[in-house]
Structure formats: C-alpha cells, structure tokens
Amino acid sequence: MNTAITTTLISVLGAGLFGMFFLLFRNLFMLFRNLSNTLTAGFAAVEARFGRLEDKVDGLVGEVHALEIKFTEKFTAELRRLEIKFTGELRAHDARLARIEAKLEPDPPAEAA
C-alpha cells in the first residue's frame, strides 16, 4: 500500500481514538459531577432532618424539665403537709402523755430525770 494512504489511515484512526477517549473522560467527569451533586443534596437533606430532630429533642428536654419542676413542687408541698400533720400528732401525743404522767406521779423519782 501506498505510504500516504497508510499514514492517512493511521492519523484518522488515531484522531478517532483520541476523540473517543476525550468523550469517555468527559462523560465520566459528568457522571462524577452528578454523583457529587446528588451526594451533596442527600447530605443537605440528612443534615436538615437532623436539625429538625435536634429541635424536637430540645423541645422534649424542655418539657421534661418543666415536668420535673412541677413534680418537685408538688411532692415538696405534699411532704410539707405531711410534716405539719405528723408534727401536730406528735404534739397532741406529747400533751396527752404529760397529762397522764401528771395524774400518775406527782413527784417523779430523781433517777427518771
């Protein structure tokens, strides 16, 4: 074959090969860019959901804290009421015992003191 024809065929095939590589790498670059954009959008959506979840958890923490304060106040008031009632009962028994002791023994022995 003629060298000019051979050189022309090699040049055309080489240029076509380079063109195919160029298109392949361009498509591959576009696929990676699309994958990157998809992942970025997915991460943004996940971050937004975590933000909403964090807000809900903060709200629940506030509600739990409010309930804790409410129960603490309620139980403190109940304990004070029971303490007052118990102290009153003890004073009534003390007065009763003092009357009984006064009737039984006018002068208690020295060793009782």
XYZ file of N, CA and C in Angstrom:
339
model
N 0.819 -1.174 0.000
C 0.000 0.000 0.000
C 0.869 1.246 0.000
N 0.270 2.226 -0.405
C 0.971 3.483 -0.514
C 1.200 4.058 0.885
N 2.354 4.634 1.125
C 2.661 5.216 2.425
C 1.750 6.395 2.755
N 1.327 7.123 1.834
C 0.437 8.257 2.088
C -0.917 7.764 2.579
N -1.416 6.689 1.977
C -2.701 6.146 2.394
C -2.565 5.542 3.794
N -1.461 4.837 4.030
C -1.233 4.232 5.343
C -1.121 5.313 6.415
N -0.401 6.342 6.149
C -0.238 7.445 7.098
C -1.573 8.123 7.344
N -2.355 8.316 6.325
C -3.672 8.945 6.472
C -4.587 8.080 7.303
N -4.599 6.772 7.065
C -5.455 5.871 7.856
C -5.028 5.853 9.328
N -3.748 5.790 9.568
C -3.262 5.795 10.959
C -3.624 7.111 11.633
N -3.490 8.217 10.920
C -3.827 9.523 11.500
C -5.319 9.618 11.806
N -6.163 9.157 10.886
C -7.615 9.220 11.099
C -8.022 8.310 12.253
N -7.485 7.097 12.263
C -7.817 6.182 13.366
C -7.286 6.706 14.706
N -6.099 7.274 14.715
C -5.547 7.863 15.943
C -6.391 9.017 16.446
N -6.819 9.886 15.523
C -7.662 11.025 15.911
C -9.006 10.533 16.443
N -9.558 9.493 15.798
C -10.817 8.927 16.280
C -10.653 8.309 17.661
N -9.526 7.640 17.893
C -9.247 7.051 19.202
C -9.126 8.128 20.273
N -8.397 9.203 19.944
C -8.284 10.319 20.894
C -9.647 10.955 21.147
N -10.464 11.067 20.125
C -11.815 11.621 20.275
C -12.677 10.756 21.184
N -12.550 9.432 21.004
C -13.319 8.520 21.870
C -12.865 8.632 23.322
N -11.548 8.709 23.542
C -11.043 8.884 24.911
C -11.522 10.196 25.516
N -11.511 11.247 24.674
C -11.986 12.536 25.145
C -13.456 12.463 25.568
N -14.307 11.848 24.743
C -15.729 11.712 25.064
C -15.930 10.831 26.303
N -15.150 9.757 26.397
C -15.260 8.860 27.555
C -14.921 9.595 28.847
N -13.805 10.319 28.834
C -13.414 11.043 30.048
C -14.374 12.183 30.364
N -14.921 12.835 29.330
C -15.893 13.893 29.575
C -17.163 13.315 30.202
N -17.644 12.177 29.683
C -18.832 11.535 30.260
C -18.556 11.046 31.679
N -17.365 10.502 31.874
C -17.000 10.043 33.218
C -16.943 11.216 34.192
N -16.388 12.335 33.756
C -16.342 13.539 34.587
C -17.755 14.022 34.917
N -18.649 13.993 33.933
C -20.033 14.415 34.180
C -20.734 13.473 35.158
N -20.472 12.164 35.037
C -21.067 11.214 35.981
C -20.592 11.486 37.395
N -19.295 11.751 37.556
C -18.777 12.063 38.892
C -19.339 13.372 39.424
N -19.523 14.345 38.526
C -20.100 15.618 38.959
C -21.553 15.406 39.411
N -22.323 14.616 38.662
C -23.711 14.316 39.042
C -23.761 13.551 40.357
N -22.842 12.597 40.521
C -22.787 11.848 41.780
C -22.458 12.772 42.943
N -21.515 13.680 42.726
C -21.153 14.643 43.764
C -22.338 15.538 44.116
N -23.063 16.020 43.109
C -24.239 16.869 43.372
C -25.325 16.097 44.105
N -25.529 14.841 43.718
C -26.536 14.013 44.378
C -26.171 13.777 45.839
N -24.903 13.452 46.081
C -24.457 13.233 47.460
C -24.552 14.507 48.289
N -24.204 15.630 47.690
C -24.295 16.905 48.407
C -25.751 17.210 48.770
N -26.657 16.980 47.840
C -28.078 17.213 48.123
C -28.580 16.234 49.185
N -28.136 14.979 49.097
C -28.543 13.990 50.104
C -28.028 14.348 51.486
N -26.759 14.779 51.555
C -26.197 15.175 52.854
C -26.911 16.403 53.408
N -27.286 17.322 52.532
C -28.026 18.507 52.982
C -29.388 18.101 53.540
N -30.055 17.152 52.860
C -31.365 16.689 53.354
C -31.219 15.986 54.695
N -30.181 15.159 54.835
C -29.957 14.467 56.103
C -29.632 15.467 57.205
N -28.828 16.457 56.878
C -28.486 17.484 57.865
C -29.721 18.267 58.295
N -30.605 18.563 57.344
C -31.846 19.280 57.679
C -32.729 18.422 58.582
N -32.809 17.123 58.288
C -33.614 16.243 59.143
C -33.026 16.144 60.543
N -31.698 16.057 60.615
C -31.071 16.027 61.937
C -31.309 17.323 62.696
N -31.329 18.442 61.961
C -31.626 19.723 62.604
C -33.030 19.742 63.174
N -34.000 19.236 62.393
C -35.385 19.174 62.894
C -35.478 18.215 64.084
N -34.776 17.094 63.991
C -34.791 16.135 65.090
C -34.174 16.739 66.342
N -33.097 17.500 66.154
C -32.455 18.162 67.291
C -33.405 19.174 67.931
N -34.155 19.901 67.104
C -35.133 20.851 67.635
C -36.216 20.128 68.437
N -36.679 18.983 67.919
C -37.696 18.217 68.645
C -37.152 17.703 69.965
N -35.920 17.220 69.953
C -35.308 16.712 71.186
C -35.144 17.843 72.192
N -34.726 19.024 71.723
C -34.613 20.173 72.620
C -35.969 20.524 73.227
N -37.016 20.455 72.418
C -38.360 20.718 72.939
C -38.768 19.697 73.986
N -38.435 18.422 73.721
C -38.762 17.380 74.701
C -37.973 17.556 75.989
N -36.727 17.960 75.868
C -35.916 18.201 77.064
C -36.541 19.322 77.888
N -37.018 20.361 77.220
C -37.688 21.451 77.933
C -38.954 20.981 78.625
N -39.730 20.136 77.943
C -40.955 19.609 78.560
C -40.634 18.724 79.761
N -39.608 17.899 79.634
C -39.219 17.030 80.754
C -38.748 17.877 81.932
N -38.007 18.933 81.641
C -37.552 19.816 82.713
C -38.733 20.499 83.400
N -39.707 20.926 82.613
C -40.907 21.555 83.199
C -41.673 20.553 84.065
N -41.791 19.302 83.597
C -42.457 18.280 84.409
C -41.679 17.993 85.689
N -40.363 17.996 85.581
C -39.537 17.765 86.767
C -39.774 18.849 87.811
N -39.829 20.095 87.361
C -40.087 21.205 88.285
C -41.483 21.076 88.889
N -42.463 20.726 88.058
C -43.845 20.594 88.533
C -43.951 19.489 89.586
N -43.357 18.313 89.297
C -43.417 17.218 90.263
C -42.638 17.537 91.538
N -41.510 18.209 91.398
C -40.735 18.591 92.573
C -41.546 19.509 93.474
N -42.204 20.499 92.881
C -43.026 21.414 93.673
C -44.191 20.675 94.328
N -44.811 19.769 93.565
C -45.952 19.031 94.096
C -45.533 18.138 95.266
N -44.443 17.391 95.084
C -44.007 16.486 96.157
C -43.467 17.247 97.356
N -42.833 18.397 97.118
C -42.357 19.213 98.231
C -43.539 19.724 99.052
N -44.577 20.184 98.382
C -45.765 20.660 99.099
C -46.419 19.511 99.869
N -46.482 18.336 99.258
C -47.080 17.174 99.937
C -46.251 16.773 101.167
N -44.948 16.796 101.028
C -44.084 16.466 102.174
C -44.237 17.493 103.300
N -44.351 18.755 102.945
C -44.565 19.790 103.982
C -45.891 19.567 104.694
N -46.939 19.235 103.918
C -48.249 18.989 104.530
C -48.185 17.801 105.491
N -47.515 16.719 105.043
C -47.387 15.549 105.923
C -46.537 15.848 107.156
N -45.498 16.668 106.987
C -44.656 17.033 108.128
C -45.452 17.827 109.156
N -46.277 18.765 108.676
C -47.104 19.563 109.597
C -48.104 18.665 110.316
N -48.726 17.751 109.591
C -49.691 16.834 110.200
C -49.009 15.934 111.231
N -47.838 15.390 110.872
C -47.112 14.494 111.774
C -46.649 15.242 113.026
N -46.167 16.463 112.844
C -45.724 17.260 113.990
C -46.904 17.568 114.913
N -48.058 17.877 114.340
C -49.253 18.132 115.158
C -49.669 16.901 115.942
N -49.614 15.731 115.305
C -49.946 14.482 116.016
C -48.969 14.223 117.164
N -47.687 14.457 116.909
C -46.693 14.257 117.975
C -46.931 15.207 119.143
N -47.280 16.444 118.857
C -47.552 17.407 119.940
C -48.783 16.991 120.736
N -49.814 16.473 120.032
C -51.021 16.025 120.732
C -50.690 14.843 121.640
N -49.885 13.890 121.144
C -49.486 12.754 121.985
C -48.613 13.202 123.150
N -47.761 14.196 122.898
C -46.904 14.716 123.961
C -47.741 15.337 125.064
N -48.762 16.104 124.682
C -49.635 16.731 125.687
C -50.416 15.660 126.455
N -50.886 14.633 125.749
C -51.609 13.541 126.398
C -50.717 12.796 127.390
N -49.500 12.495 126.983
C -48.561 11.798 127.872
C -48.217 12.654 129.081
N -48.090 13.956 128.882
C -47.799 14.847 130.009
C -48.951 14.840 131.014
N -50.191 14.813 130.540
C -51.343 14.759 131.447
C -51.383 13.433 132.201
N -51.093 12.344 131.472
C -51.107 11.024 132.123
C -50.025 10.955 133.192
N -48.827 11.442 132.879
C -47.743 11.417 133.856
C -48.080 12.285 135.061
N -48.740 13.410 134.816
C -49.092 14.296 135.921
C -50.111 13.627 136.844
N -51.010 12.807 136.300
C -52.006 12.140 137.140
C -51.412 10.956 137.890
N -50.476 10.261 137.268
C -49.929 9.058 137.898
C -48.917 9.365 138.983
N -48.029 10.265 138.770
C -46.957 10.536 139.717
C -46.753 12.025 139.867
N -47.073 12.560 140.992
C -46.851 13.986 141.168
C -45.367 14.341 141.237
N -44.563 13.492 141.903
C -43.116 13.766 142.008
C -42.360 12.594 141.389
N -41.842 12.764 140.229
C -41.104 11.653 139.629
C -39.809 11.410 140.389
N -39.332 10.167 140.444
C -38.088 9.902 141.172
C -36.906 10.623 140.523
N -35.863 10.797 141.277
C -34.698 11.555 140.831
C -33.974 10.817 139.690
N -34.027 9.481 139.707
C -33.335 8.739 138.653
C -34.025 8.826 137.301
N -35.297 9.249 137.234
C -36.028 9.379 135.978
C -35.532 10.585 135.196
N -35.009 11.563 135.901
C -34.537 12.786 135.237
C -33.224 12.531 134.630
